[in-house]
Amino acid sequence: MRRLALFLFSLCLALPALAADATRPERKEVFGDVAVHYSAFTSSMLQPDIAAATGLTRSKNQGVLNIAVIKAGKPSTAVVSGTVKDLTGRSSPLSFKQITDRGAVYYIAQFKIEQAETLTFDLNVEAGGISHPLSFNQEVFPGE
């Protein structure tokens, strides 16, 4: 599981596997002492054992949204919800699951990637009883 935590953390902080939102190159939003790190990528990038351990489906047409919440410099639990919307306005709910490993906490959800397009992610991250809205766009591409 340590390998899983390291992999997910690396993706969340350092790997904009798909084109990033140019207005937020760090893939992070800060709300006072709460920092929300986010990353979206094609699930085919996951190693089979990592996908199995997290219950994710590996597919060139499935994306993964990874959220990590840091409060006062430490990993924090949160309630994460949201939707993903395509350019036609078609919206789909995101179903997040919490993954905890050796003190690290991640929230992951899968979404469909039907074609190369720009998706809008509208999220709500509730940490410490306070809701933090977060919205970003990301261009996605079906994997290989």
Coordinates of N, CA and C in Angstrom, one line a residue:
M1 N 0.8 -1.2 0.0 CA 0.0 0.0 0.0 C 0.9 1.3 0.0
R2 N 2.1 1.2 0.5 CA 2.9 2.3 0.5 C 3.2 2.8 -0.9
R3 N 3.4 1.8 -1.8 CA 3.6 2.2 -3.2 C 2.4 2.9 -3.8
L4 N 1.2 2.4 -3.4 CA 0.0 3.1 -3.9 C -0.1 4.5 -3.4
A5 N 0.2 4.7 -2.1 CA 0.2 6.1 -1.6 C 1.1 7.0 -2.3
L6 N 2.3 6.5 -2.5 CA 3.4 7.3 -3.2 C 2.9 7.6 -4.6
F7 N 2.4 6.6 -5.3 CA 1.9 6.8 -6.7 C 0.8 7.9 -6.7
L8 N -0.2 7.7 -5.9 CA -1.3 8.6 -5.9 C -0.9 10.0 -5.5
F9 N 0.0 10.2 -4.5 CA 0.4 11.5 -4.1 C 1.2 12.1 -5.2
S10 N 2.1 11.3 -5.9 CA 2.9 11.9 -7.0 C 2.0 12.4 -8.1
L11 N 0.9 11.6 -8.4 CA 0.0 12.0 -9.5 C -0.7 13.3 -9.1
C12 N -1.1 13.4 -7.8 CA -1.9 14.5 -7.4 C -1.0 15.8 -7.4
L13 N 0.2 15.7 -7.0 CA 1.0 16.9 -6.9 C 1.9 17.2 -8.1
A14 N 2.3 16.2 -8.8 CA 3.3 16.5 -9.8 C 3.0 16.1 -11.3
L15 N 2.0 15.3 -11.5 CA 1.8 14.8 -12.8 C 0.5 15.3 -13.5
P16 N 0.6 16.3 -14.2 CA -0.6 16.7 -15.0 C -0.6 15.9 -16.3
A17 N -1.0 14.6 -16.1 CA -1.0 13.6 -17.2 C -1.8 14.1 -18.4
L18 N -2.8 14.8 -18.1 CA -3.6 15.4 -19.2 C -3.3 16.9 -19.1
A19 N -3.7 17.6 -20.1 CA -3.4 19.1 -20.2 C -4.0 19.8 -19.0
A20 N -3.2 20.6 -18.4 CA -3.6 21.3 -17.1 C -4.4 22.6 -17.4
D21 N -5.1 23.0 -16.4 CA -5.8 24.3 -16.5 C -4.7 25.4 -16.4
A22 N -4.6 26.2 -17.5 CA -3.5 27.2 -17.5 C -3.5 28.2 -16.4
T23 N -4.7 28.4 -15.8 CA -4.8 29.4 -14.8 C -4.4 28.9 -13.4
R24 N -4.2 27.6 -13.3 CA -3.8 27.0 -12.1 C -2.8 25.9 -12.3
P25 N -1.5 26.3 -12.7 CA -0.5 25.3 -13.0 C -0.1 24.4 -11.9
E26 N -0.3 24.8 -10.7 CA 0.1 24.0 -9.5 C -0.9 22.9 -9.2
R27 N -2.1 22.9 -9.8 CA -3.2 22.0 -9.5 C -3.5 21.9 -8.0
K28 N -3.6 23.1 -7.5 CA -3.9 23.3 -6.0 C -4.7 24.5 -5.8
E29 N -5.7 24.4 -4.9 CA -6.5 25.6 -4.5 C -6.3 25.7 -2.9
V30 N -6.1 26.9 -2.5 CA -5.9 27.1 -1.0 C -7.1 27.9 -0.5
F31 N -7.6 27.4 0.7 CA -8.7 28.1 1.4 C -8.2 28.3 2.8
G32 N -7.6 29.4 3.1 CA -7.0 29.6 4.5 C -6.0 28.5 4.8
D33 N -6.2 27.7 5.8 CA -5.2 26.7 6.2 C -5.5 25.3 5.5
V34 N -6.4 25.3 4.6 CA -6.8 24.1 3.8 C -6.3 24.2 2.4
A35 N -5.5 23.3 2.0 CA -5.0 23.2 0.6 C -5.7 22.0 0.0
V36 N -6.3 22.1 -1.2 CA -6.8 21.0 -1.9 C -6.0 20.8 -3.2
H37 N -5.4 19.6 -3.3 CA -4.6 19.3 -4.5 C -5.4 18.3 -5.3
Y38 N -5.4 18.5 -6.6 CA -6.2 17.7 -7.5 C -5.5 17.4 -8.8
S39 N -5.8 16.2 -9.3 CA -5.2 15.7 -10.5 C -6.2 14.8 -11.2
A40 N -6.3 14.9 -12.5 CA -7.1 14.0 -13.3 C -6.2 13.3 -14.4
F41 N -6.4 12.0 -14.6 CA -5.6 11.3 -15.5 C -6.3 10.1 -16.1
T42 N -5.9 9.5 -17.1 CA -6.5 8.3 -17.7 C -6.2 7.1 -16.9
S43 N -7.2 6.3 -16.6 CA -6.9 5.2 -15.6 C -6.0 4.1 -16.2
S44 N -5.8 4.1 -17.6 CA -4.9 3.2 -18.2 C -3.5 3.4 -17.7
M45 N -3.2 4.5 -17.1 CA -1.9 4.8 -16.6 C -1.6 4.1 -15.3
L46 N -2.6 3.6 -14.7 CA -2.4 2.9 -13.4 C -1.8 1.5 -13.6
Q47 N -1.0 1.1 -12.8 CA -0.5 -0.3 -12.8 C -1.6 -1.2 -12.4
P48 N -1.7 -2.4 -13.0 CA -2.9 -3.3 -12.6 C -3.0 -3.6 -11.1
D49 N -1.9 -3.7 -10.4 CA -2.0 -4.0 -9.0 C -2.5 -2.8 -8.2
I50 N -2.2 -1.6 -8.6 CA -2.7 -0.4 -8.0 C -4.2 -0.2 -8.3
A51 N -4.6 -0.4 -9.5 CA -6.0 -0.4 -9.8 C -6.8 -1.4 -9.0
A52 N -6.3 -2.6 -8.9 CA -7.0 -3.6 -8.2 C -7.1 -3.2 -6.7
A53 N -6.0 -2.7 -6.1 CA -6.0 -2.4 -4.7 C -7.0 -1.2 -4.4
T54 N -7.2 -0.4 -5.3 CA -8.1 0.8 -5.1 C -9.5 0.6 -5.7
G55 N -9.7 -0.6 -6.3 CA -11.1 -0.8 -6.9 C -11.4 0.0 -8.1
L56 N -10.3 0.5 -8.8 CA -10.5 1.3 -10.0 C -10.5 0.4 -11.3
T57 N -11.2 0.8 -12.3 CA -11.2 0.2 -13.6 C -10.1 0.8 -14.5
R58 N -9.2 0.0 -15.0 CA -8.3 0.4 -16.0 C -8.9 0.4 -17.3
S59 N -8.9 1.6 -18.0 CA -9.5 1.6 -19.3 C -9.0 2.9 -20.0
K60 N -8.9 2.9 -21.3 CA -8.5 4.1 -22.1 C -9.6 5.1 -22.1
N61 N -10.8 4.7 -21.7 CA -12.0 5.6 -21.7 C -12.5 5.9 -20.3
Q62 N -11.7 5.6 -19.3 CA -12.0 6.0 -17.9 C -10.9 6.9 -17.4
G63 N -11.4 8.0 -16.8 CA -10.4 8.9 -16.1 C -10.5 8.7 -14.6
V64 N -9.6 9.2 -13.9 CA -9.5 9.2 -12.5 C -9.3 10.6 -12.0
L65 N -10.1 11.1 -11.1 CA -9.9 12.3 -10.4 C -9.4 12.0 -9.0
N66 N -8.2 12.6 -8.6 CA -7.6 12.3 -7.4 C -7.6 13.6 -6.6
I67 N -8.1 13.6 -5.4 CA -8.1 14.8 -4.5 C -7.4 14.5 -3.2
A68 N -6.5 15.4 -2.8 CA -5.9 15.3 -1.5 C -6.1 16.6 -0.7
V69 N -6.5 16.5 0.5 CA -6.8 17.7 1.3 C -5.7 17.8 2.4
I70 N -5.1 18.9 2.5 CA -4.0 19.2 3.5 C -4.5 20.3 4.4
K71 N -4.6 20.1 5.7 CA -5.1 21.1 6.6 C -4.0 21.4 7.6
A72 N -3.6 22.6 7.7 CA -2.5 23.0 8.6 C -1.2 22.2 8.4
G73 N -1.0 21.9 7.1 CA 0.2 21.1 6.8 C 0.2 19.6 6.9
K74 N -1.0 19.1 7.3 CA -1.1 17.6 7.5 C -2.3 17.1 6.7
P75 N -2.2 15.8 6.3 CA -3.3 15.2 5.5 C -4.6 15.3 6.4
S76 N -5.7 15.6 5.7 CA -6.9 15.7 6.5 C -8.0 15.0 5.8
T77 N -9.0 14.5 6.6 CA -10.2 13.9 6.0 C -11.1 15.0 5.6
A78 N -12.0 14.7 4.7 CA -13.0 15.7 4.2 C -14.2 14.9 3.6
V79 N -15.2 15.7 3.2 CA -16.3 15.1 2.5 C -16.2 15.8 1.1
V80 N -16.0 14.9 0.1 CA -15.8 15.5 -1.3 C -16.9 15.0 -2.2
S81 N -17.5 15.9 -2.9 CA -18.6 15.6 -3.8 C -18.4 16.5 -5.0
G82 N -19.1 16.2 -6.1 CA -19.0 17.0 -7.3 C -19.6 16.4 -8.5
T83 N -19.4 17.1 -9.6 CA -19.9 16.7 -10.9 C -18.8 17.0 -12.0
V84 N -18.9 16.3 -13.1 CA -18.1 16.5 -14.3 C -19.0 16.9 -15.4
K85 N -18.7 17.9 -16.2 CA -19.5 18.4 -17.2 C -18.8 18.5 -18.5
D86 N -19.4 18.1 -19.6 CA -18.7 18.2 -20.9 C -19.1 19.6 -21.6
L87 N -18.6 19.8 -22.8 CA -18.9 21.1 -23.4 C -20.3 21.3 -23.8
T88 N -21.1 20.2 -24.0 CA -22.5 20.3 -24.3 C -23.3 20.6 -23.1
G89 N -22.7 20.6 -21.9 CA -23.5 20.9 -20.7 C -24.0 19.6 -20.0
R90 N -23.7 18.4 -20.6 CA -24.1 17.2 -20.0 C -23.3 16.9 -18.7
S91 N -24.0 16.8 -17.6 CA -23.3 16.7 -16.3 C -23.5 15.3 -15.8
S92 N -22.4 14.7 -15.1 CA -22.5 13.4 -14.5 C -21.9 13.6 -13.0
P93 N -22.6 13.0 -12.1 CA -22.1 13.0 -10.7 C -20.8 12.2 -10.5
L94 N -20.0 12.7 -9.7 CA -18.7 12.0 -9.3 C -19.0 11.3 -8.0
S95 N -18.6 10.0 -7.9 CA -18.7 9.2 -6.7 C -17.3 9.0 -6.1
F96 N -17.0 9.7 -5.0 CA -15.7 9.6 -4.5 C -15.6 8.5 -3.4
K97 N -14.4 7.9 -3.4 CA -14.1 6.9 -2.3 C -12.8 7.4 -1.6
Q98 N -12.8 7.2 -0.3 CA -11.6 7.6 0.5 C -10.6 6.4 0.5
I99 N -9.4 6.8 0.3 CA -8.3 5.8 0.4 C -7.4 6.4 1.5
T100 N -7.1 5.6 2.5 CA -6.2 6.0 3.6 C -5.0 5.0 3.6
D101 N -3.8 5.5 3.6 CA -2.7 4.6 3.6 C -1.5 5.3 4.3
R102 N -1.1 4.7 5.4 CA 0.0 5.2 6.2 C 0.0 6.7 6.5
G103 N -1.2 7.2 6.9 CA -1.4 8.6 7.2 C -1.8 9.5 6.1
A104 N -1.7 9.0 4.9 CA -2.1 9.8 3.7 C -3.6 9.5 3.4
V105 N -4.3 10.6 3.0 CA -5.7 10.4 2.7 C -6.0 11.0 1.3
Y106 N -6.6 10.1 0.5 CA -7.0 10.5 -0.9 C -8.4 10.3 -1.1
Y107 N -9.0 11.0 -2.1 CA -10.4 10.8 -2.5 C -10.3 10.7 -4.0
I108 N -10.8 9.5 -4.5 CA -10.7 9.3 -5.9 C -12.1 9.0 -6.5
A109 N -12.3 9.4 -7.7 CA -13.6 9.1 -8.5 C -13.2 8.8 -9.9
Q110 N -14.0 8.0 -10.6 CA -13.8 7.7 -12.0 C -14.8 8.5 -12.8
F111 N -14.5 8.8 -14.0 CA -15.4 9.4 -15.0 C -15.0 8.9 -16.4
K112 N -16.0 9.1 -17.3 CA -15.9 8.6 -18.6 C -15.1 9.6 -19.5
I113 N -14.3 9.1 -20.4 CA -13.6 9.9 -21.4 C -14.0 9.3 -22.7
E114 N -14.9 10.0 -23.4 CA -15.4 9.5 -24.6 C -14.6 10.0 -25.8
Q115 N -14.0 11.1 -25.7 CA -13.3 11.7 -26.8 C -12.4 12.8 -26.3
A116 N -11.5 13.3 -27.1 CA -10.7 14.5 -26.6 C -11.6 15.7 -26.5
E117 N -11.6 16.2 -25.3 CA -12.5 17.4 -25.0 C -12.1 18.0 -23.7
T118 N -12.6 19.2 -23.5 CA -12.4 19.9 -22.2 C -13.6 19.6 -21.3
L119 N -13.3 19.1 -20.1 CA -14.3 18.9 -19.1 C -14.2 19.9 -18.0
T120 N -15.3 20.2 -17.4 CA -15.4 21.1 -16.2 C -15.7 20.2 -15.0
F121 N -14.9 20.3 -14.0 CA -15.1 19.6 -12.7 C -15.5 20.7 -11.7
D122 N -16.7 20.5 -11.1 CA -17.3 21.3 -10.1 C -17.3 20.5 -8.8
L123 N -16.5 20.9 -7.8 CA -16.4 20.1 -6.6 C -16.8 20.9 -5.4
N124 N -17.1 20.2 -4.3 CA -17.3 20.8 -3.0 C -16.5 19.9 -2.1
V125 N -15.6 20.6 -1.4 CA -14.7 19.9 -0.4 C -15.0 20.5 1.0
E126 N -15.6 19.6 1.8 CA -15.9 20.1 3.2 C -14.9 19.5 4.2
A127 N -14.1 20.5 4.7 CA -13.1 20.1 5.7 C -13.3 20.9 6.9
G128 N -13.3 20.3 8.1 CA -13.4 21.0 9.3 C -14.8 21.7 9.5
G129 N -15.8 21.1 8.8 CA -17.1 21.7 8.9 C -17.4 22.9 8.0
I130 N -16.4 23.3 7.2 CA -16.5 24.4 6.3 C -16.4 23.9 4.8
S131 N -17.4 24.3 4.0 CA -17.4 23.9 2.6 C -16.6 24.8 1.7
H132 N -15.8 24.2 0.8 CA -15.0 25.0 -0.1 C -15.3 24.5 -1.5
P133 N -15.9 25.5 -2.3 CA -16.2 25.1 -3.7 C -14.9 25.2 -4.5
L134 N -14.8 24.3 -5.5 CA -13.7 24.3 -6.4 C -14.1 23.9 -7.8
S135 N -13.7 24.7 -8.7 CA -14.1 24.4 -10.1 C -12.8 24.6 -11.0
F136 N -12.6 23.6 -11.9 CA -11.5 23.7 -12.8 C -11.9 23.0 -14.1
N137 N -11.2 23.4 -15.2 CA -11.3 22.8 -16.5 C -10.1 22.0 -16.8
Q138 N -10.3 20.9 -17.5 CA -9.1 20.1 -17.9 C -9.4 19.4 -19.2
E139 N -8.5 19.5 -20.1 CA -8.6 18.9 -21.4 C -8.2 17.4 -21.2
V140 N -9.0 16.5 -21.7 CA -8.8 15.1 -21.5 C -8.7 14.4 -22.9
F141 N -8.0 13.3 -22.9 CA -7.8 12.5 -24.1 C -7.9 11.0 -23.7
P142 N -8.6 10.2 -24.6 CA -8.7 8.8 -24.3 C -7.3 8.2 -24.3
G143 N -7.0 7.3 -23.5 CA -5.6 6.7 -23.4 C -5.4 5.7 -24.5
E144 N -4.3 5.1 -24.4 CA -3.9 4.1 -25.4 C -4.1 2.7 -24.9

